[in-house]
Short mmCIF file of C-alpha atoms in Angstrom, two decimals:
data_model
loop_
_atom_site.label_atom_id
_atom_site.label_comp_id
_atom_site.label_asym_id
_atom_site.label_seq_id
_atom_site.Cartn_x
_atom_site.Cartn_y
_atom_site.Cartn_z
CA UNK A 140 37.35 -53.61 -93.71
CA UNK A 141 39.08 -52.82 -96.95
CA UNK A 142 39.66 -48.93 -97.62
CA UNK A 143 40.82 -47.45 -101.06
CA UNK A 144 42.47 -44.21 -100.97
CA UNK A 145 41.40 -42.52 -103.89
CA UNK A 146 43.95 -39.23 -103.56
CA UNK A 147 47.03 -37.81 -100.86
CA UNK A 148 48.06 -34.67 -100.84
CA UNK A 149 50.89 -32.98 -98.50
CA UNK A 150 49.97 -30.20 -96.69
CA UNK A 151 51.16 -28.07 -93.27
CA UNK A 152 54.05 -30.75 -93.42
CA UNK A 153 51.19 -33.86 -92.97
CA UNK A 154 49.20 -35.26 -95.47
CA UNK A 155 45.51 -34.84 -96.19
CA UNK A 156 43.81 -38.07 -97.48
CA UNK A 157 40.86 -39.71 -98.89
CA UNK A 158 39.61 -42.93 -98.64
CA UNK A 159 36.56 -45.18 -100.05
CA UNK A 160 35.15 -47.89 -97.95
CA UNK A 161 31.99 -50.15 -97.86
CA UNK A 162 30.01 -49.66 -94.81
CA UNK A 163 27.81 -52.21 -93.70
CA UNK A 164 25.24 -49.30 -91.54
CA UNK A 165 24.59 -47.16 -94.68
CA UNK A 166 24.63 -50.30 -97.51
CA UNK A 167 26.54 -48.56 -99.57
CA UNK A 168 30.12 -47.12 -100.14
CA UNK A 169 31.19 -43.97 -98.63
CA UNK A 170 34.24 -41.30 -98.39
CA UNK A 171 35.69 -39.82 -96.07
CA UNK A 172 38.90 -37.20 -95.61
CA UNK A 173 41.59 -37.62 -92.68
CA UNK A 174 44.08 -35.30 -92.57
CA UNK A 175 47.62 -36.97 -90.66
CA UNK A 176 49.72 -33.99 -88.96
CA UNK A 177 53.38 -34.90 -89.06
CA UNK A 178 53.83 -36.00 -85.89
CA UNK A 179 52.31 -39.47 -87.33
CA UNK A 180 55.51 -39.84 -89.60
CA UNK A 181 57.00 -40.84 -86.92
CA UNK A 182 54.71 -43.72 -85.59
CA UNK A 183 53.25 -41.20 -82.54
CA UNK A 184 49.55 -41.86 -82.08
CA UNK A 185 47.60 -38.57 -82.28
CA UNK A 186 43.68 -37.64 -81.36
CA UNK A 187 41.05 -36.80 -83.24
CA UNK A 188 38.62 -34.42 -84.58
CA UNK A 189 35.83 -35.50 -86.16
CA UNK A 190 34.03 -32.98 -88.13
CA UNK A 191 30.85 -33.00 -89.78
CA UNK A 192 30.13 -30.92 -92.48
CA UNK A 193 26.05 -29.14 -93.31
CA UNK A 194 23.75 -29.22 -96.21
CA UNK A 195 24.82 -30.20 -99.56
CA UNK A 196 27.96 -30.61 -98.51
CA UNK A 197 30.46 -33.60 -98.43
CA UNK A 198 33.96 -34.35 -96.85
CA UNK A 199 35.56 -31.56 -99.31
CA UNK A 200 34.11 -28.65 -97.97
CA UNK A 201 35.47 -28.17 -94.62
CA UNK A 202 38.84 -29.72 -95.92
CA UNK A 203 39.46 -27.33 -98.26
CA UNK A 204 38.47 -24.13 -97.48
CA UNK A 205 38.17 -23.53 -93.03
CA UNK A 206 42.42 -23.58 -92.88
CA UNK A 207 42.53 -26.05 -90.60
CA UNK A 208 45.56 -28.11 -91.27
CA UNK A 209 48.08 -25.26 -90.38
CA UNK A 210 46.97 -25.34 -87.04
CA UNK A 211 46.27 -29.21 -86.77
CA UNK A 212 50.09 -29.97 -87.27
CA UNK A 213 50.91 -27.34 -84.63
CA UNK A 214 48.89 -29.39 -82.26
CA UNK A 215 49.12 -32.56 -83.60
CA UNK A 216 45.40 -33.20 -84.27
CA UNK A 217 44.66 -35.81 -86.96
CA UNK A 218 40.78 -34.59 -88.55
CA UNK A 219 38.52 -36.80 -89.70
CA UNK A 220 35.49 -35.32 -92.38
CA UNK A 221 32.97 -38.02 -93.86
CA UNK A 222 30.62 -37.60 -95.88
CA UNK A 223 26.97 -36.24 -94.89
CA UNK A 224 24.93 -38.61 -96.31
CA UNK A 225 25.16 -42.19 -98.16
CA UNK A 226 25.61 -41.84 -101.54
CA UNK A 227 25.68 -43.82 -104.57
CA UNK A 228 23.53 -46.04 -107.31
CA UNK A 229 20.64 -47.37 -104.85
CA UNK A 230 20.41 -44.68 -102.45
CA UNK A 231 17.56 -42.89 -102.26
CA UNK A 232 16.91 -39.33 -102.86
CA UNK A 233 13.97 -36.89 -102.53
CA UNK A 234 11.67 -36.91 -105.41
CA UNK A 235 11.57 -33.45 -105.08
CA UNK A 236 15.44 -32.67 -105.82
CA UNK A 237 15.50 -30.48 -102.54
CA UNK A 238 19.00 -29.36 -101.38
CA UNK A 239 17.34 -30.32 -97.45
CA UNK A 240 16.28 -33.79 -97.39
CA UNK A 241 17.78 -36.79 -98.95
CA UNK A 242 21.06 -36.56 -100.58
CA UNK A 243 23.77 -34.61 -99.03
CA UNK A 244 20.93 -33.78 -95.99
CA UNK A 245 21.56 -36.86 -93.87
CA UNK A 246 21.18 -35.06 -90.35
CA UNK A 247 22.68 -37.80 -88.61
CA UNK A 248 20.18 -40.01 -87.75
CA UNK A 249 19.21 -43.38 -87.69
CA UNK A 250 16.17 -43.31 -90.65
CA UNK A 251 13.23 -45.39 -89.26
CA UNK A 252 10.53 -44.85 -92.05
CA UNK A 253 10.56 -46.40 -95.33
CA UNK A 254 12.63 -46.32 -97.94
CA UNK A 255 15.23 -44.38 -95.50
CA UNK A 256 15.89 -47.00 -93.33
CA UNK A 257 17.34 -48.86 -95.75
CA UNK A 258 20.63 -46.77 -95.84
CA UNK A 259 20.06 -43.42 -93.84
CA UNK A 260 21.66 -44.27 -90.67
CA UNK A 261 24.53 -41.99 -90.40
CA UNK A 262 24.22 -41.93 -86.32
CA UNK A 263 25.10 -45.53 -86.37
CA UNK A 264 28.24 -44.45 -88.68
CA UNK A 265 29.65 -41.87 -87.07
CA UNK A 266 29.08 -42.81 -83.86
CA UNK A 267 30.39 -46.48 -84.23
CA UNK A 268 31.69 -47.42 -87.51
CA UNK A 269 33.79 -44.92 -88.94
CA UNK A 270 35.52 -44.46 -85.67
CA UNK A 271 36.30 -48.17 -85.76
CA UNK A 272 37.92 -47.71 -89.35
CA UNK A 273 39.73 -44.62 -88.29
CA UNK A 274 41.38 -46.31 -85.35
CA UNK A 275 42.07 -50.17 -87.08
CA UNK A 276 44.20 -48.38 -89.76
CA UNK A 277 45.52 -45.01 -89.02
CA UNK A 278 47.92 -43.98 -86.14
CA UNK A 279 45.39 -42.12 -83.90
CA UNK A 280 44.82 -42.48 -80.18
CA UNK A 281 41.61 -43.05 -79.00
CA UNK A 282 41.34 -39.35 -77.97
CA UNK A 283 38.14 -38.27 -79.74
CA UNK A 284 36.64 -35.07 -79.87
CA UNK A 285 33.45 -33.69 -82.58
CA UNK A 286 32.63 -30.64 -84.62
CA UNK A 287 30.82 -29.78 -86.98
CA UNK A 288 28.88 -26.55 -88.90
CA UNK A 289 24.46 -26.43 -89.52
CA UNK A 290 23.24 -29.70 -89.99
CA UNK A 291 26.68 -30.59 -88.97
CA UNK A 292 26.97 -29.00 -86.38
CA UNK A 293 23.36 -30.30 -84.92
CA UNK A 294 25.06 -33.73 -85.54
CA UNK A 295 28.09 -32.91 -83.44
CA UNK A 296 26.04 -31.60 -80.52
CA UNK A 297 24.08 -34.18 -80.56
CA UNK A 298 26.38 -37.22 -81.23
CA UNK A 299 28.41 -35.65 -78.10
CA UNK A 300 25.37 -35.53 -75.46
CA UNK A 301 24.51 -39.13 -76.06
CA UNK A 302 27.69 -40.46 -76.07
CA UNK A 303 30.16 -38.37 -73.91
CA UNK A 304 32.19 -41.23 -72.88
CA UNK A 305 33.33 -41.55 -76.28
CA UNK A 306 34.50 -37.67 -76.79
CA UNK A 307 36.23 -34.88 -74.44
CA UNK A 308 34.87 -32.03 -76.08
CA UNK A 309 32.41 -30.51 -78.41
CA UNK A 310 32.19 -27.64 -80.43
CA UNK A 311 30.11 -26.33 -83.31
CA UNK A 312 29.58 -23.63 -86.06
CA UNK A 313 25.90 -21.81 -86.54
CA UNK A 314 24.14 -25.21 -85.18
CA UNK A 315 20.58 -26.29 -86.10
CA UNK A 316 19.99 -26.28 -82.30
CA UNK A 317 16.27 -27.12 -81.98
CA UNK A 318 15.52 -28.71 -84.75
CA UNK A 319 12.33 -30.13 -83.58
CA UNK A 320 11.27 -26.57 -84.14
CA UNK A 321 12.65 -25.29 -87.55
CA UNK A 322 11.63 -25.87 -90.61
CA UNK A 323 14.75 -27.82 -92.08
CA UNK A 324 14.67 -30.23 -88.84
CA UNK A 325 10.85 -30.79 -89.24
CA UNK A 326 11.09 -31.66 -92.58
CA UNK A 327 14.03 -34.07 -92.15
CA UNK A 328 12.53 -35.18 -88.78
CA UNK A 329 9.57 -35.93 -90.51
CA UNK A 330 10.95 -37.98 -93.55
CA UNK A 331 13.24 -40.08 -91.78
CA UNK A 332 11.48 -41.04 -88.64
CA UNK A 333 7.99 -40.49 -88.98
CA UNK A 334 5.46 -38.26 -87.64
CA UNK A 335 5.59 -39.18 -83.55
CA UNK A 336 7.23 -36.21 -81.99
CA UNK A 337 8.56 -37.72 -79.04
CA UNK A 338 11.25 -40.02 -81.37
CA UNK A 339 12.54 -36.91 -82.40
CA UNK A 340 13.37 -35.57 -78.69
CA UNK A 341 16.72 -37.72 -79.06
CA UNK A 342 18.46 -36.43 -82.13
CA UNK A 343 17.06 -32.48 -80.64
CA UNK A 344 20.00 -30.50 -79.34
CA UNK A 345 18.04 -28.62 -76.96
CA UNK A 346 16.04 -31.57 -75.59
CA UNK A 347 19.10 -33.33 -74.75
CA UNK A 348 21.19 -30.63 -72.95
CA UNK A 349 18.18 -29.81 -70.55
CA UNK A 350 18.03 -33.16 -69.69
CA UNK A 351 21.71 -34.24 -69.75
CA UNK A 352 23.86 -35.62 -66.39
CA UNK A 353 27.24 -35.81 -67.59
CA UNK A 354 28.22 -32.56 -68.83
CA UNK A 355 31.09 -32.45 -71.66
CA UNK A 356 33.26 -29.22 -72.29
CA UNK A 357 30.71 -27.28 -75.24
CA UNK A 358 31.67 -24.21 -77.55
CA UNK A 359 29.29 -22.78 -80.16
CA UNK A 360 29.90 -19.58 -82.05
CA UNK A 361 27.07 -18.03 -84.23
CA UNK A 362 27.45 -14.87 -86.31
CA UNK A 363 25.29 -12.21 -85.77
CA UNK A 364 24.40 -11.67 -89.72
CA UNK A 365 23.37 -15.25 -90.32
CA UNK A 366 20.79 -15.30 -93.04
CA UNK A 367 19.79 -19.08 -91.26
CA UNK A 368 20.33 -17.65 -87.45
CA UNK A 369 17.68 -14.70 -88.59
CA UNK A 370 15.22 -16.69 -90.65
CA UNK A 371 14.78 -19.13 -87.25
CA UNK A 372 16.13 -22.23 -88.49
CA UNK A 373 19.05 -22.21 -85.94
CA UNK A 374 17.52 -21.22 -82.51
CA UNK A 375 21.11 -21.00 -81.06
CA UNK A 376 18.79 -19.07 -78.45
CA UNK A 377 16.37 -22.30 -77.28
CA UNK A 378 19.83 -24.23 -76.59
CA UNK A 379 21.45 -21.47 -74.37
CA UNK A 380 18.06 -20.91 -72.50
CA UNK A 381 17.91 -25.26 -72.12
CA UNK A 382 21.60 -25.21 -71.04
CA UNK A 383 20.94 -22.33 -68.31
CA UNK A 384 18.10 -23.90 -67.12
CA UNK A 385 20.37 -27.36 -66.68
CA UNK A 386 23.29 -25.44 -65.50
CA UNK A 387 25.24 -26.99 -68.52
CA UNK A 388 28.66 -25.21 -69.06
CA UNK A 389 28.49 -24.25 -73.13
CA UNK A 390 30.09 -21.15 -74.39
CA UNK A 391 28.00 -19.46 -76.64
CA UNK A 392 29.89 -16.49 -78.37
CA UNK A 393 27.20 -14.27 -80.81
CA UNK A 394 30.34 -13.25 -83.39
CA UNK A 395 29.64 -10.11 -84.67
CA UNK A 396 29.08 -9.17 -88.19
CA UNK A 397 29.79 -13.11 -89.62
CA UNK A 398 27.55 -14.85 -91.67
CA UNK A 399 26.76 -18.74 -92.39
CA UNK A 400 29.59 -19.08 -94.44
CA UNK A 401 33.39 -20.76 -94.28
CA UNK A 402 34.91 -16.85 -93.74
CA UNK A 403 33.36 -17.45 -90.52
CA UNK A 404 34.25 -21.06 -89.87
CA UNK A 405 38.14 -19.71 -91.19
CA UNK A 406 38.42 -17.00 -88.95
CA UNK A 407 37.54 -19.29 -85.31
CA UNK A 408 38.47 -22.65 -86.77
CA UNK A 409 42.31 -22.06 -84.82
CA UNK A 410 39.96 -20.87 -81.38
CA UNK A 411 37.91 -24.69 -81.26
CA UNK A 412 40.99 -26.78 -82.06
CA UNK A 413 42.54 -25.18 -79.32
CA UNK A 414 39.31 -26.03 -77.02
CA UNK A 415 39.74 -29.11 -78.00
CA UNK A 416 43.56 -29.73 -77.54
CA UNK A 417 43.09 -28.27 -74.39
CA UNK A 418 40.25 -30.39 -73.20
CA UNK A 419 42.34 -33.60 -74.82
CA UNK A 420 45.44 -32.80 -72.34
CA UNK A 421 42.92 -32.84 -69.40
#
């Protein structure tokens, strides 16, 4: 599969990337960010992060303002950011223009209803196809572990429980942890695969770590002063009480003060690499 790279830029003595590809899941093309520590200047294989970014945003975000690369080429951890929803002439949006649902509000599923299905299946992507990409042309390892922030961070949660042979570790920013039960995840839940309830149990954070057997290494901070945690729409508090009641090891730290913003992703971003690295060497 053909990629373009579309602009390079040297950073933390590595380089931070991005590429344009066709993908055959979403029908359309995408983007996606990779950022090579130096290590891979030298030919040595490195793992990987993937991260997924939240609402309305796209591989950019994350890249350019959570500060990650400094600490990335200490470790030598290549990170991979895609997009968060297809894109482009042909994709659908909501009618609407909501910042939630449709365009840039993927929530990493696999769309089932109509006209969705037709190119919202960014489970199938990250799961399968990107990491296929990443690996055929880039010189990383098959050492995988997942991130992510909100809708992102549901994703990365998620993406983790049903596939933990695939990744060593998880982590995740101010997840939408129950999103069978917000507002955001019933809307999205709703538009993209229809209005039976029990399809929605396996892209639900909460459903799937009461219920999980293999048990993957978990972090998840949350600030205290999240506008999103305090509204209800995260429920970081329904996924701690599911994990307890599983005995599922996730560390849950309630950061103090920090709201839903990248100030708060900056200030941990250099504690979950780490747990990651960490979890990689194991």
């Amino acid at each position: 599969m053909p990629l373009e790279n579309i602009s390079c830029n040297k950073t933390a003595g590595g380089w931070h990337k991005q590429y344009t590809h066709r993908s055959e899941v979403l029908n359309c093309d995408m983007r996606f960010a990779i950022f090579l520590p130096p290590q891979t200047a030298a030919g040595q294989k490195v793992p990987v992060l993937y991260w997924l970014s939240g609402l309305t945003c796209t591989d950019e975000n994350f890249m350019q303002k959570a500060g990650a690369q400094r600490i990335a080429a200490e470790l030598g951890v290549a990170i991979v950011a895609p997009d968060t929803s297809p894109r482009g002439e042909g994709v659908e949006d909501d009618p609407a223009g909501s910042y939630d649902f449709g365009l840039g509000a993927g929530f990493y599923v696999n769309a089932t209803e109509a006209p969705w299905n037709r190119h919202y299946n960014m489970y199938d992507y990250i799961v399968n196809e990107l990491p296929a990409l990443v690996e055929a042309h880039f010189p990383v390892s098959d050492q995988r572990a997942i991130s992510g922030h909100s809708m992102g961070g549901h994703g990365a949660l998620m993406i983790a429980m049903r596939n933990p042979e695939r990744f060593s570790s998880v982590s995740a920013f101010s997840p939408i942890a129950n999103p069978m039960n917000c507002p955001w995840g019933q809307k999205a839940f709703t538009g993209y695969l229809g209005s039976n309830t029990e399809t929605w149990k396996q892209y639900d954070s909460s459903e799937l770590i009461r219920k999980a057997e293999k048990k993957l290494p978990m972090l998840v901070d949350q600030g205290t002063h999240d506008n999103f945690y305090i509204e209800g729409q995260l429920r970081t508090e329904t996924l701690a009480a599911a994990a307890k009641a599983n005995n599922y090891p996730v560390e849950i730290r309630m950061q103090d003060g920090y709201d839903h913003s990248y100030y708060f992703m900056a200030t941990f971003i250099e504690d979950h690499l780490r747990f990651h690295v960490e979890h990689f060497n194991k």
